Amino acid sequence: EDENESNNQKNFLDKLKTNNSFTPLKLRPYHKYIAVVQADGDNIGRTVGLIGKDPETVRKFSSALFEFDLEAARLIKDYGGKSVYIGGDDLLFFAPVAVASVNNNNENSEKPITYLNTVFTLLKRLDAAFKAKLIDNPDLKRLYEKEGELAGYIPSMSYGVSITYSKYPLNEAREKAEDRKSTRLNS
């Protein structure tokens, strides 16, 4: 039975090699690495403490956090990452260090443009989503204005990123991401 399985695999590989529609992937050095990202919101507790007496504002704030969570899940998935946990202002996910993207929008060119997105591009997109869903939210924006209850305590996100070789123990990589969470990404 093992010999039969071996022959089946060999036949399958031979068919792939001779099939003109199959293009083997070119592995790049960055394919061997993975990013473990742990993120946490800043000033969220202070925000909830200050708005906690107004149930309607708490509801709007919770709804905005939920909308951010949905957008974060979509952004991570679209980038090629895998969410482990997304809840409120907490995120934990695995992502490729970089992904190649193809832009076919240039009609004047016969060759599409290939460019590289990195995990840091993803973090900037997550920051933009956080800002759009919470800070610029029409129902909450007044809280962060000059005379607002939370002026000077605008929520933001902190990211811990551990970039490790794909064979490195994931739990250790996650612990490193947790340790680095206090390092902020400057947008």
mmCIF file of C-alpha atoms in Angstrom:
data_model
loop_
_atom_site.group_PDB
_atom_site.id
_atom_site.type_symbol
_atom_site.label_atom_id
_atom_site.label_comp_id
_atom_site.label_asym_id
_atom_site.label_seq_id
_atom_site.Cartn_x
_atom_site.Cartn_y
_atom_site.Cartn_z
ATOM 1 C CA GLU A 1 0.000 0.000 0.000
ATOM 2 C CA ASP A 2 2.908 2.388 0.734
ATOM 3 C CA GLU A 3 4.372 1.657 -2.703
ATOM 4 C CA ASN A 4 1.000 2.404 -4.320
ATOM 5 C CA GLU A 5 0.767 5.721 -2.417
ATOM 6 C CA SER A 6 4.304 6.610 -3.469
ATOM 7 C CA ASN A 7 3.461 5.875 -7.130
ATOM 8 C CA ASN A 8 0.299 7.992 -6.867
ATOM 9 C CA GLN A 9 2.287 10.929 -5.509
ATOM 10 C CA LYS A 10 4.951 10.566 -8.211
ATOM 11 C CA ASN A 11 2.265 10.452 -10.937
ATOM 12 C CA PHE A 12 0.557 13.508 -9.473
ATOM 13 C CA LEU A 13 3.831 15.491 -9.406
ATOM 14 C CA ASP A 14 4.671 14.413 -12.947
ATOM 15 C CA LYS A 15 1.253 15.635 -14.169
ATOM 16 C CA LEU A 16 1.774 18.975 -12.410
ATOM 17 C CA LYS A 17 5.167 19.414 -14.059
ATOM 18 C CA THR A 18 3.787 18.764 -17.539
ATOM 19 C CA ASN A 19 0.620 20.830 -17.098
ATOM 20 C CA ASN A 20 1.181 24.200 -18.799
ATOM 21 C CA SER A 21 -1.502 25.973 -16.759
ATOM 22 C CA PHE A 22 0.307 25.236 -13.505
ATOM 23 C CA THR A 23 2.991 27.720 -12.510
ATOM 24 C CA PRO A 24 5.041 26.651 -9.515
ATOM 25 C CA LEU A 25 5.342 29.225 -6.760
ATOM 26 C CA LYS A 26 8.668 30.896 -6.252
ATOM 27 C CA LEU A 27 9.513 30.872 -2.595
ATOM 28 C CA ARG A 28 11.062 34.075 -1.350
ATOM 29 C CA PRO A 29 13.085 34.385 1.874
ATOM 30 C CA TYR A 30 10.211 36.238 3.588
ATOM 31 C CA HIS A 31 7.962 33.190 3.097
ATOM 32 C CA LYS A 32 9.954 31.434 5.825
ATOM 33 C CA TYR A 33 8.915 33.934 8.507
ATOM 34 C CA ILE A 34 5.704 34.652 10.355
ATOM 35 C CA ALA A 35 4.513 37.630 12.356
ATOM 36 C CA VAL A 36 2.669 37.109 15.615
ATOM 37 C CA VAL A 37 0.772 40.279 16.501
ATOM 38 C CA GLN A 38 -0.856 41.101 19.798
ATOM 39 C CA ALA A 39 -2.675 44.431 19.976
ATOM 40 C CA ASP A 40 -4.455 46.286 22.719
ATOM 41 C CA GLY A 41 -6.344 49.562 22.905
ATOM 42 C CA ASP A 42 -4.985 52.461 24.946
ATOM 43 C CA ASN A 43 -7.252 54.708 27.034
ATOM 44 C CA ILE A 44 -10.187 52.334 26.590
ATOM 45 C CA GLY A 45 -10.642 51.779 30.333
ATOM 46 C CA ARG A 46 -10.480 55.520 30.971
ATOM 47 C CA THR A 47 -13.034 56.074 28.205
ATOM 48 C CA VAL A 48 -15.445 53.519 29.650
ATOM 49 C CA GLY A 49 -14.916 54.958 33.147
ATOM 50 C CA LEU A 50 -15.765 58.477 31.995
ATOM 51 C CA ILE A 51 -18.771 57.566 29.846
ATOM 52 C CA GLY A 52 -20.044 54.804 32.141
ATOM 53 C CA LYS A 53 -22.793 56.949 33.630
ATOM 54 C CA ASP A 54 -24.408 57.463 30.223
ATOM 55 C CA PRO A 55 -25.841 54.143 28.975
ATOM 56 C CA GLU A 56 -26.533 55.487 25.477
ATOM 57 C CA THR A 57 -22.912 56.605 24.976
ATOM 58 C CA VAL A 58 -21.647 53.275 26.357
ATOM 59 C CA ARG A 59 -23.880 51.477 23.857
ATOM 60 C CA LYS A 60 -22.556 53.617 20.983
ATOM 61 C CA PHE A 61 -18.966 53.070 22.114
ATOM 62 C CA SER A 62 -19.493 49.288 22.360
ATOM 63 C CA SER A 63 -21.121 49.274 18.934
ATOM 64 C CA ALA A 64 -18.167 51.226 17.482
ATOM 65 C CA LEU A 65 -15.712 48.721 19.015
ATOM 66 C CA PHE A 66 -17.716 45.868 17.504
ATOM 67 C CA GLU A 67 -17.630 47.563 14.078
ATOM 68 C CA PHE A 68 -13.855 47.928 14.453
ATOM 69 C CA ASP A 69 -13.594 44.203 15.313
ATOM 70 C CA LEU A 70 -15.483 43.252 12.147
ATOM 71 C CA GLU A 71 -13.271 45.507 10.022
ATOM 72 C CA ALA A 72 -10.107 44.202 11.720
ATOM 73 C CA ALA A 73 -11.134 40.606 11.007
ATOM 74 C CA ARG A 74 -11.716 41.486 7.346
ATOM 75 C CA LEU A 75 -8.397 43.361 7.003
ATOM 76 C CA ILE A 76 -6.425 40.523 8.609
ATOM 77 C CA LYS A 77 -8.104 37.905 6.422
ATOM 78 C CA ASP A 78 -7.659 39.957 3.230
ATOM 79 C CA TYR A 79 -3.962 40.354 4.017
ATOM 80 C CA GLY A 80 -3.602 36.582 4.416
ATOM 81 C CA GLY A 81 -3.435 36.488 8.199
ATOM 82 C CA LYS A 82 -5.278 34.275 10.638
ATOM 83 C CA SER A 83 -7.116 35.739 13.606
ATOM 84 C CA VAL A 84 -6.810 33.883 16.882
ATOM 85 C CA TYR A 85 -8.758 36.349 19.004
ATOM 86 C CA ILE A 86 -10.584 39.573 18.255
ATOM 87 C CA GLY A 87 -12.666 41.135 20.990
ATOM 88 C CA GLY A 88 -13.248 44.757 21.901
ATOM 89 C CA ASP A 89 -9.862 46.423 21.763
ATOM 90 C CA ASP A 90 -7.814 43.187 21.892
ATOM 91 C CA LEU A 91 -6.397 41.413 18.843
ATOM 92 C CA LEU A 92 -4.187 38.362 18.488
ATOM 93 C CA PHE A 93 -3.335 37.113 15.017
ATOM 94 C CA PHE A 94 -0.720 35.427 12.853
ATOM 95 C CA ALA A 95 0.238 36.964 9.545
ATOM 96 C CA PRO A 96 2.783 36.587 6.788
ATOM 97 C CA VAL A 97 5.668 39.034 7.159
ATOM 98 C CA ALA A 98 5.052 40.199 3.592
ATOM 99 C CA VAL A 99 2.722 39.418 0.710
ATOM 100 C CA ALA A 100 3.097 40.252 -2.947
ATOM 101 C CA SER A 101 0.154 42.050 -4.508
ATOM 102 C CA VAL A 102 -0.529 42.585 -8.167
ATOM 103 C CA ASN A 103 -2.002 45.802 -9.528
ATOM 104 C CA ASN A 104 -3.696 45.301 -12.902
ATOM 105 C CA ASN A 105 -5.248 48.779 -12.947
ATOM 106 C CA ASN A 106 -2.650 50.267 -15.300
ATOM 107 C CA GLU A 107 -4.347 49.912 -18.694
ATOM 108 C CA ASN A 108 -1.351 51.334 -20.596
ATOM 109 C CA SER A 109 1.013 48.631 -19.421
ATOM 110 C CA GLU A 110 1.152 45.066 -20.670
ATOM 111 C CA LYS A 111 2.776 43.902 -17.429
ATOM 112 C CA PRO A 112 0.949 44.227 -14.135
ATOM 113 C CA ILE A 113 2.819 45.938 -11.321
ATOM 114 C CA THR A 114 3.775 43.683 -8.411
ATOM 115 C CA TYR A 115 4.455 45.286 -5.064
ATOM 116 C CA LEU A 116 5.103 44.047 -1.552
ATOM 117 C CA ASN A 117 2.829 44.711 1.403
ATOM 118 C CA THR A 118 4.283 44.065 4.835
ATOM 119 C CA VAL A 119 2.688 43.313 8.174
ATOM 120 C CA PHE A 120 3.401 46.957 9.069
ATOM 121 C CA THR A 121 1.165 48.062 6.196
ATOM 122 C CA LEU A 122 -1.548 45.914 7.778
ATOM 123 C CA LEU A 123 -0.997 47.591 11.173
ATOM 124 C CA LYS A 124 -1.399 51.019 9.576
ATOM 125 C CA ARG A 125 -4.661 49.852 7.995
ATOM 126 C CA LEU A 126 -5.843 48.581 11.385
ATOM 127 C CA ASP A 127 -4.969 51.967 12.932
ATOM 128 C CA ALA A 128 -6.932 53.749 10.201
ATOM 129 C CA ALA A 129 -9.930 51.462 10.809
ATOM 130 C CA PHE A 130 -9.725 52.086 14.571
ATOM 131 C CA LYS A 131 -9.668 55.847 13.984
ATOM 132 C CA ALA A 132 -12.555 55.697 11.499
ATOM 133 C CA LYS A 133 -14.771 53.493 13.664
ATOM 134 C CA LEU A 134 -14.112 55.118 17.058
ATOM 135 C CA ILE A 135 -12.414 58.512 16.942
ATOM 136 C CA ASP A 136 -14.120 59.876 13.818
ATOM 137 C CA ASN A 137 -17.424 58.170 14.617
ATOM 138 C CA PRO A 138 -20.136 60.864 14.403
ATOM 139 C CA ASP A 139 -21.760 59.574 17.608
ATOM 140 C CA LEU A 140 -18.490 59.709 19.607
ATOM 141 C CA LYS A 141 -16.421 62.444 17.968
ATOM 142 C CA ARG A 142 -17.639 65.089 20.435
ATOM 143 C CA LEU A 143 -15.999 63.194 23.317
ATOM 144 C CA TYR A 144 -12.517 63.789 21.894
ATOM 145 C CA GLU A 145 -12.883 67.401 20.825
ATOM 146 C CA LYS A 146 -11.131 70.220 22.677
ATOM 147 C CA GLU A 147 -13.859 70.632 25.311
ATOM 148 C CA GLY A 148 -14.983 66.997 25.223
ATOM 149 C CA GLU A 149 -14.973 64.696 28.250
ATOM 150 C CA LEU A 150 -12.030 62.736 26.848
ATOM 151 C CA ALA A 151 -9.894 65.525 25.379
ATOM 152 C CA GLY A 152 -6.291 64.428 25.885
ATOM 153 C CA TYR A 153 -7.271 60.759 26.354
ATOM 154 C CA ILE A 154 -7.973 59.741 22.781
ATOM 155 C CA PRO A 155 -7.971 55.951 22.416
ATOM 156 C CA SER A 156 -5.324 54.367 20.197
ATOM 157 C CA MET A 157 -3.855 50.948 19.554
ATOM 158 C CA SER A 158 -0.523 49.490 20.722
ATOM 159 C CA TYR A 159 1.008 46.555 18.861
ATOM 160 C CA GLY A 160 3.410 43.875 19.915
ATOM 161 C CA VAL A 161 4.970 42.198 16.898
ATOM 162 C CA SER A 162 7.199 39.160 16.966
ATOM 163 C CA ILE A 163 8.698 38.148 13.630
ATOM 164 C CA THR A 164 10.052 34.643 13.815
ATOM 165 C CA TYR A 165 11.247 31.814 11.636
ATOM 166 C CA SER A 166 8.368 29.509 10.707
ATOM 167 C CA LYS A 167 9.835 26.615 12.723
ATOM 168 C CA TYR A 168 10.244 28.708 15.884
ATOM 169 C CA PRO A 169 7.865 27.724 18.737
ATOM 170 C CA LEU A 170 4.707 29.804 18.330
ATOM 171 C CA ASN A 171 4.069 30.139 22.065
ATOM 172 C CA GLU A 172 7.470 31.797 22.537
ATOM 173 C CA ALA A 173 6.767 34.098 19.585
ATOM 174 C CA ARG A 174 3.399 35.037 21.135
ATOM 175 C CA GLU A 175 5.095 35.787 24.464
ATOM 176 C CA LYS A 176 7.569 38.073 22.675
ATOM 177 C CA ALA A 177 4.678 39.876 20.984
ATOM 178 C CA GLU A 178 3.055 40.371 24.401
ATOM 179 C CA ASP A 179 6.323 41.809 25.772
ATOM 180 C CA ARG A 180 6.626 44.230 22.863
ATOM 181 C CA LYS A 181 3.035 45.445 23.006
ATOM 182 C CA SER A 182 4.115 48.688 24.655
ATOM 183 C CA THR A 183 6.014 49.675 21.506
ATOM 184 C CA ARG A 184 3.792 51.960 19.462
ATOM 185 C CA LEU A 185 3.576 52.190 15.717
ATOM 186 C CA ASN A 186 3.976 55.759 14.531
ATOM 187 C CA SER A 187 1.531 56.458 11.721
#
